[in-house]
Coordinates of C-alpha atoms in Angstrom, one line a residue:
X26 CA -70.4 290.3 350.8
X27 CA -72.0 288.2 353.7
X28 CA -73.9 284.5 352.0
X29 CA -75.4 282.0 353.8
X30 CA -77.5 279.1 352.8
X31 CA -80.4 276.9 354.3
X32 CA -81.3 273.5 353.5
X33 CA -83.9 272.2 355.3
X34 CA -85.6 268.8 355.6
X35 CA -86.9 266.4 358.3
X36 CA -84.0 264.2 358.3
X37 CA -81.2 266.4 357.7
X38 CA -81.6 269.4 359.5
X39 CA -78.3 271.8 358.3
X40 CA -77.3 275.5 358.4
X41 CA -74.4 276.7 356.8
X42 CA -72.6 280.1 355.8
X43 CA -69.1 281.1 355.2
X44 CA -67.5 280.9 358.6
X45 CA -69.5 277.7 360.8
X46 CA -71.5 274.7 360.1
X47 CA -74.0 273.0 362.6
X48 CA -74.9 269.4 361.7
X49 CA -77.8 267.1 363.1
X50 CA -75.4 264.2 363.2
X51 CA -72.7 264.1 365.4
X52 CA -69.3 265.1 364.9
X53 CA -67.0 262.4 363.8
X54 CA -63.6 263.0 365.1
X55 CA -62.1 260.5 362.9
X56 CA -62.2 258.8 359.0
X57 CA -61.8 255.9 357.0
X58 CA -59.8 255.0 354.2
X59 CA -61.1 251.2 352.8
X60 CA -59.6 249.5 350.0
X61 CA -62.0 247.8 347.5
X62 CA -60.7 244.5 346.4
X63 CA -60.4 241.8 348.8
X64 CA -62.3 244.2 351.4
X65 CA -65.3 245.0 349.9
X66 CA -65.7 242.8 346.7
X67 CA -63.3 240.3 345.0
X68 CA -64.2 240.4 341.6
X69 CA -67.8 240.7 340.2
X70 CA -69.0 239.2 344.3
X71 CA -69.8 241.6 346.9
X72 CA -68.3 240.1 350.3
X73 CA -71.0 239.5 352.3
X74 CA -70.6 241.7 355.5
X75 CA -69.4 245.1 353.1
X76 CA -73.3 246.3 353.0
X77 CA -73.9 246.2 356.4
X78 CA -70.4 247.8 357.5
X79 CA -71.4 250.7 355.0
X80 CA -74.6 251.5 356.4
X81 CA -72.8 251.2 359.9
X82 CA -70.6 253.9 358.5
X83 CA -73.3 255.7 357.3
X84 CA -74.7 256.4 360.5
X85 CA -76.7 252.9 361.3
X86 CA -75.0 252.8 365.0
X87 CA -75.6 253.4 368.5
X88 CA -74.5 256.5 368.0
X89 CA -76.5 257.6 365.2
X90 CA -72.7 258.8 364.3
X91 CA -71.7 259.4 360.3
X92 CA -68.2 258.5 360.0
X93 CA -66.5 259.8 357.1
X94 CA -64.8 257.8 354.6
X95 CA -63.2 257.7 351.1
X96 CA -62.2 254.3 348.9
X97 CA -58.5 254.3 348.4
X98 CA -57.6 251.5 346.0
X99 CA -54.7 250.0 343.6
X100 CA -56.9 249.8 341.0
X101 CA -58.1 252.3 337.8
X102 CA -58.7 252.6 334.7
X103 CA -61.5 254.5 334.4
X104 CA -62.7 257.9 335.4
X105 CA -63.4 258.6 339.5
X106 CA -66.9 259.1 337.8
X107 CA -67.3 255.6 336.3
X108 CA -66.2 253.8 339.8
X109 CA -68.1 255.8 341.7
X110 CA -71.3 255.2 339.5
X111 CA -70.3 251.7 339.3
X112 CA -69.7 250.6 343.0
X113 CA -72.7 252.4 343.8
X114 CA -75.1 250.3 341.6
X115 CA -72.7 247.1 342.8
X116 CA -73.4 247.8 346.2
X117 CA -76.7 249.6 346.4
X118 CA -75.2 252.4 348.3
X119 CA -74.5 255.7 347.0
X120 CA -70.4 256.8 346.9
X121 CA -69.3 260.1 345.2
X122 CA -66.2 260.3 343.2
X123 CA -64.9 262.5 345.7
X124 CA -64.3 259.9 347.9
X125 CA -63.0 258.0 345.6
X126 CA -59.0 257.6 344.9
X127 CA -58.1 255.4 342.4
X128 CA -54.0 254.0 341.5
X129 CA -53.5 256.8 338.9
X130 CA -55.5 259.7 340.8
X131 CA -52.7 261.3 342.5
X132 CA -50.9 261.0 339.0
X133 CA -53.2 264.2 338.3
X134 CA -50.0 266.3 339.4
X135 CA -48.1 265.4 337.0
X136 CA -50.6 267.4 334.1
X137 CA -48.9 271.0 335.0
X138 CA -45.3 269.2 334.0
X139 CA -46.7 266.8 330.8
X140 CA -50.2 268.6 330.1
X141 CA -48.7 269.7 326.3
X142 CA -46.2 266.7 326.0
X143 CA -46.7 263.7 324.0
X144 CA -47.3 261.3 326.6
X145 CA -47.4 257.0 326.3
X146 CA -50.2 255.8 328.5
X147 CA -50.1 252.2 329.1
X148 CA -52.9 249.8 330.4
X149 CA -56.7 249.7 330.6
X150 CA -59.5 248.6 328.1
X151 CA -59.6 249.7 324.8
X152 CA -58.8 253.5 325.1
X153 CA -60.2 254.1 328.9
X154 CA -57.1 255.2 330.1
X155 CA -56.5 257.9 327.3
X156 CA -60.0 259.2 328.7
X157 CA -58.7 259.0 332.0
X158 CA -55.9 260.6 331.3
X159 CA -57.6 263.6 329.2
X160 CA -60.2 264.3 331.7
X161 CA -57.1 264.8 334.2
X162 CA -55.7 267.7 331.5
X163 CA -53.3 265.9 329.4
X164 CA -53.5 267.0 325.6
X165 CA -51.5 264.0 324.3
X166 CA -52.2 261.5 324.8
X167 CA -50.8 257.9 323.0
X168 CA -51.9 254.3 323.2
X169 CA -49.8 250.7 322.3
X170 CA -52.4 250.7 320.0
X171 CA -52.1 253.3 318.2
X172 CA -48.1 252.9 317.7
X173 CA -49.2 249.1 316.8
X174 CA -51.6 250.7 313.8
X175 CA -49.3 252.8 312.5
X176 CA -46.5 249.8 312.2
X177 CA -47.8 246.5 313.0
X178 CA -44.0 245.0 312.5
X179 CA -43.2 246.6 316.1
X180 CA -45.2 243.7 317.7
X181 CA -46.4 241.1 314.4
X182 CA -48.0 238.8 317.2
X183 CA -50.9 241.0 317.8
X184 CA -53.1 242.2 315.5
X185 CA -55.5 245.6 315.5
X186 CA -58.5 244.1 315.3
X187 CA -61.4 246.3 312.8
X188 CA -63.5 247.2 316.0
X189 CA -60.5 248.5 317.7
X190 CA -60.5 251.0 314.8
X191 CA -63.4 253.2 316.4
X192 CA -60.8 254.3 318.9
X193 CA -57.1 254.4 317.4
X194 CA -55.5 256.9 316.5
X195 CA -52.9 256.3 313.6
X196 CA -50.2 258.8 313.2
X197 CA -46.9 258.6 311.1
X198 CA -45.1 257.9 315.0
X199 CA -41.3 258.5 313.6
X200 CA -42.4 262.5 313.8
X201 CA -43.7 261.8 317.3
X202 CA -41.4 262.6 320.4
X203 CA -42.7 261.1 323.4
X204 CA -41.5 263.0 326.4
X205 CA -42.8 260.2 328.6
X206 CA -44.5 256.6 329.5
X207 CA -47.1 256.5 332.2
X208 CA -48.3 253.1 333.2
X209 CA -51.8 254.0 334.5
X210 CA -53.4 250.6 334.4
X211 CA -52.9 246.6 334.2
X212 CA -52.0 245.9 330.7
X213 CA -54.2 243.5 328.8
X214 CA -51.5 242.6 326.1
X215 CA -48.3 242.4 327.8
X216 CA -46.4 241.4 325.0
X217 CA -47.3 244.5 323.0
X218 CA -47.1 246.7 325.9
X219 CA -43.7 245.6 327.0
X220 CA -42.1 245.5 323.5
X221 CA -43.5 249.0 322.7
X222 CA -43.3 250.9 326.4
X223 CA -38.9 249.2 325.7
X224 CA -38.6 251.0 322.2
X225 CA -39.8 254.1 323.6
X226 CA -37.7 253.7 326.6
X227 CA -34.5 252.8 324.7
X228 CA -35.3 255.3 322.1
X229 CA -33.1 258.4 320.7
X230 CA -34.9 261.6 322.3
X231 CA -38.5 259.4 322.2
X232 CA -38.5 258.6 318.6
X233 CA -40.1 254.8 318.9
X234 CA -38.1 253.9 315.7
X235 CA -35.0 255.0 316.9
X236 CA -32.5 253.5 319.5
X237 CA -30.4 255.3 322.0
X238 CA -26.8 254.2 322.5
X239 CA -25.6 253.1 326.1
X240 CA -23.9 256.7 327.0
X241 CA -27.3 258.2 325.6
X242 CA -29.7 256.6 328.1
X243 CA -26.9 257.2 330.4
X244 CA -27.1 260.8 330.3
X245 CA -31.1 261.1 329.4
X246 CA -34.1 258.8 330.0
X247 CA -37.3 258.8 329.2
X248 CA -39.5 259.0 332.8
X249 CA -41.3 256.3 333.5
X250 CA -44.3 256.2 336.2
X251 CA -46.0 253.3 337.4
X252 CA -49.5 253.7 339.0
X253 CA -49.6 250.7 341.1
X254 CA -46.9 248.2 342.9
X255 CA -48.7 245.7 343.6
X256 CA -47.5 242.4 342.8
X257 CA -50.5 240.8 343.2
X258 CA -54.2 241.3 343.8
X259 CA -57.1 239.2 344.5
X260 CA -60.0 238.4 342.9
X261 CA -62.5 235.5 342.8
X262 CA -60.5 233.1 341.4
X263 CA -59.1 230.7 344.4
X264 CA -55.3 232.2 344.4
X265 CA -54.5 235.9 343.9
X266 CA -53.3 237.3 340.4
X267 CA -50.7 239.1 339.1
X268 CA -50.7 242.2 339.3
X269 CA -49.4 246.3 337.4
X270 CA -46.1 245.3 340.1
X271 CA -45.2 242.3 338.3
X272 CA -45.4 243.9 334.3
X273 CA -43.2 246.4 336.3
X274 CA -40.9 243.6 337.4
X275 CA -41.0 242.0 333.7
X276 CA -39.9 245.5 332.1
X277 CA -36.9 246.4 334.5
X278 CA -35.6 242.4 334.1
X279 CA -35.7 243.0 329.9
X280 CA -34.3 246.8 330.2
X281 CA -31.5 245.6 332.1
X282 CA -30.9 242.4 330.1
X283 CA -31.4 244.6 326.7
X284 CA -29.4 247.8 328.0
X285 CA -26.9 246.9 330.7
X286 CA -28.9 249.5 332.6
X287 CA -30.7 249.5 335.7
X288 CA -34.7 250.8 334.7
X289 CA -35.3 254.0 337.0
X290 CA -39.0 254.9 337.7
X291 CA -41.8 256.6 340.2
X292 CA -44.2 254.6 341.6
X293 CA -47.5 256.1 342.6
X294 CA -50.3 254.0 344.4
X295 CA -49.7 251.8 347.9
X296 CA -48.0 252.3 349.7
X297 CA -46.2 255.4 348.3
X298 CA -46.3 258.9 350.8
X299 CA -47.3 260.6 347.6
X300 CA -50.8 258.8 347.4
X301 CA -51.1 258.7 350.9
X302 CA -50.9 262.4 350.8
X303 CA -53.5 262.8 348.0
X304 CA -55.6 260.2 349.9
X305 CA -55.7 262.6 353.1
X306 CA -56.4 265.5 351.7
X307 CA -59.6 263.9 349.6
X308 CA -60.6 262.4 353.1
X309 CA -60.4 265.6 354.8
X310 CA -62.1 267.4 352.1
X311 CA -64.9 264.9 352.4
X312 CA -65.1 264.8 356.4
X313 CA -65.3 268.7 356.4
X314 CA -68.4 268.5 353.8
X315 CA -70.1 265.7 355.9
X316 CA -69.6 266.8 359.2
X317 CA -67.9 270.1 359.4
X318 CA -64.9 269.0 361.0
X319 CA -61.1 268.7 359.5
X320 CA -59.7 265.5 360.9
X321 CA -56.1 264.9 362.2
X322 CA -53.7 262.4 360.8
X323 CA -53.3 260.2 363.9
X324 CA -57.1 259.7 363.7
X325 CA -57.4 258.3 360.3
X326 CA -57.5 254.4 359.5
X327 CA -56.8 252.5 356.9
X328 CA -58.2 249.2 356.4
X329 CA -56.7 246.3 353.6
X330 CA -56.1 242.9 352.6
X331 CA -52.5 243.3 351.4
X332 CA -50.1 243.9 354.1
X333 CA -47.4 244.4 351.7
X334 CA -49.0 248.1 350.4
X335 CA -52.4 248.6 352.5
X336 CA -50.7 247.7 355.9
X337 CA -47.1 248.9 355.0
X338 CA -48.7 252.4 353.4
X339 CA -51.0 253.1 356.2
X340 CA -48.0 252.3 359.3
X341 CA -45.3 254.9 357.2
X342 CA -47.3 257.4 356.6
X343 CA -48.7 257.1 360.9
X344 CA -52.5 256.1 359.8
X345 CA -53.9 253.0 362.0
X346 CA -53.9 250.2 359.7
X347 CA -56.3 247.3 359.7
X348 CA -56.0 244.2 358.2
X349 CA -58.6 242.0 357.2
X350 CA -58.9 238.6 356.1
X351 CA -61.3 238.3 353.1
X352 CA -58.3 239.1 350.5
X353 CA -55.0 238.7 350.0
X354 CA -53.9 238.2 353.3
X355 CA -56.2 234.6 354.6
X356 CA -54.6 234.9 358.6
X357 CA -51.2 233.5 358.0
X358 CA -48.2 234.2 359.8
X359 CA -46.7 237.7 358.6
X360 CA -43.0 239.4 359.1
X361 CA -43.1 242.1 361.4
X362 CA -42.6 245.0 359.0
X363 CA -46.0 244.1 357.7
X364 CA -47.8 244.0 361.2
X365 CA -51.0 246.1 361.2
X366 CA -52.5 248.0 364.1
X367 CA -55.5 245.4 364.5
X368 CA -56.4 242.3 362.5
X369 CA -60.0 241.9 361.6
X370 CA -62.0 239.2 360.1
X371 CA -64.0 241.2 357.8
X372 CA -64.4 244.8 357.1
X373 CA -67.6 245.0 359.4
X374 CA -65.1 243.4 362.1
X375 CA -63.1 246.4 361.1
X376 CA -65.1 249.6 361.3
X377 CA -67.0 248.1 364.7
X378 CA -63.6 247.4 366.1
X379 CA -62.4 251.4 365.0
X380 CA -65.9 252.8 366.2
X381 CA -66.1 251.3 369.5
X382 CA -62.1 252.3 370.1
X383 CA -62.5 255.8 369.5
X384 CA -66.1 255.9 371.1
X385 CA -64.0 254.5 374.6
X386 CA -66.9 251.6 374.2
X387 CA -64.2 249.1 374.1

């Protein structure tokens, strides 16, 4: 059966049906992937040139050219929803959630292996990661918190506090076999979070009260994913912070010290392919709903403040990286391995300098 549809308005003229699109803007034979902290805002202040680079993007050139682009960032902890909804209000411009990609979005493909397992999710406020993690299709889903409620001797330096009771859920947890620990946020008690993510790791089978013998957790571990490497991030406080990379660097050190054993573990986020490969296919998706056209990989760029993931990321996987200077990275010298395409002061630096290279206005 033969559909089309016609939307029609002064500003937007469009016809589309199941085998062509026509568009009033231009086709953009090329995309954007921009990270959000230290390139578009560091912490509750918008940088000032990220307005003006949006609506550049948006179609506010001399081309009158919409150029696609998606937000690919190391951070989380809420839905692809939430973000969306909240950088839009933040930056008074409108952004869907699908072009959105947050640390734990590509961790999605992990629900058709875990999606009936009892699963440890680590990180976030209060018990936005277990909603994350449910509206991506897990069924079981367990908190610190919850494991800390049901025996508060596991960590006695913390206490549930009576508001956090809205949310816990306490379960007798020496029935409960957690098949495995996903780390989908920054933890906001890392004494807690590393004491309780060890006992699960170190356990018998994933029985938190129960510990594993060397030869056991030689021959079976618990897996372990990590949503973000980063070491450190930036905000608005002067220096950057730490970051999920350095509670990751905290566990191995205290499995190794406690076990003998070296910690094994997948890392999602930047710069790992597998996000990199989630992030293309969202951008694509995206470009062929604005503008009809499915882009190539050489003609994507990336553009960050961290040359360690957004530079490194964007170079491996054959993007054209950008780095800007409004973050992480403040124009210092840099190793070679961390060299990005073109260095930009500012993200409106950044998409002018892409736009007129791939226009030939340069």
């Amino acid at each position: 059966m033969f559909r089309s549809t016609i939307r029609i308005n002064f500003f937007n003229l469009k016809f589309t049906n199941s085998s062509r699109r026509w568009y009033s803007s231009p086709l953009c034979h090329y995309g954007l992937c921009i990270d959000v902290d230290g390139v578009l805002i560091k912490g509750s202040n918008i940088i000032p040139e990220t307005k003006p680079a949006l609506q550049f993007l948006n179609g506010r050139n001399s081309l009158n050219k919409k150029i696609p682009f998606i937000l690919l960032t190391n951070g989380g902890g809420i839905t692809e929803e939430k973000k969306a909804q909240q950088l839009s209000k933040m930056l008074d411009f409108p952004i869907k959630s699908c072009q959105i990609v947050l640390a734990h979005s590509p961790m999605k493909e992990l629900v058709p292996i875990y999606y009936d397992a009892e699963i440890l999710i680590v990180g976030g406020k209060n018990d936005n990661c277990r909603i994350v993690a449910e509206n991506y299709g897990f069924k079981k889903v367990v908190l610190p918190s919850d494991i800390l409620a049901w025996n508060p001797s596991i960590w006695p330096f913390s206490e549930v506090r009576e508001d956090d009771l809205r949310w816990i859920r306490k379960r007798n947890f020496s029935n409960v076999k957690i098949e495995a620990v996903m780390v989908f946020h920054d933890s906001r008690n890392w004494g807690r979070d590393l004491q309780i993510t060890l006992d699960v790791l170190r356990s018998k089978e994933g029985y938190v009260d129960t510990l594993a013998s060397q030869s056991d957790l030689i021959t079976r571990r618990i897996p372990l994913f990590f949503s973000n490497p980063d070491i450190i991030w930036s905000n608005d406080f002067p220096s950057p912070r730490l970051a999920q990379g350095s509670f990751r660097l905290a566990l191995e050190n205290l499995f190794e010290k406690t076990t003998g054993l070296k910690l094994k573990y997948e890392l999602f986020g930047k710069p790992e392919l597998v996000t990199y490969n989630y992030a293309q296919k969202m951008l694509v998706n995206y470009a062929n709903e604005l503008t009809g056209n499915h882009l190539l990989n050489r003609k994507i760029y990336a553009v960050g403040d961290n040359p360690r993931s957004d530079i490194v990321g964007a170079n491996r996987y054959g993007w054209n990286s950008i780095l800007v200077k409004t973050g992480v990275f403040q124009g210092e010298e840099i190793e070679s391995q961390y060299s990005a395409n073109h260095v930009a002061d500012n993200i409106l630096h950044a998409v002018k300098w892409m736009f007129h290279k791939e226009e030939g206005l340069l």
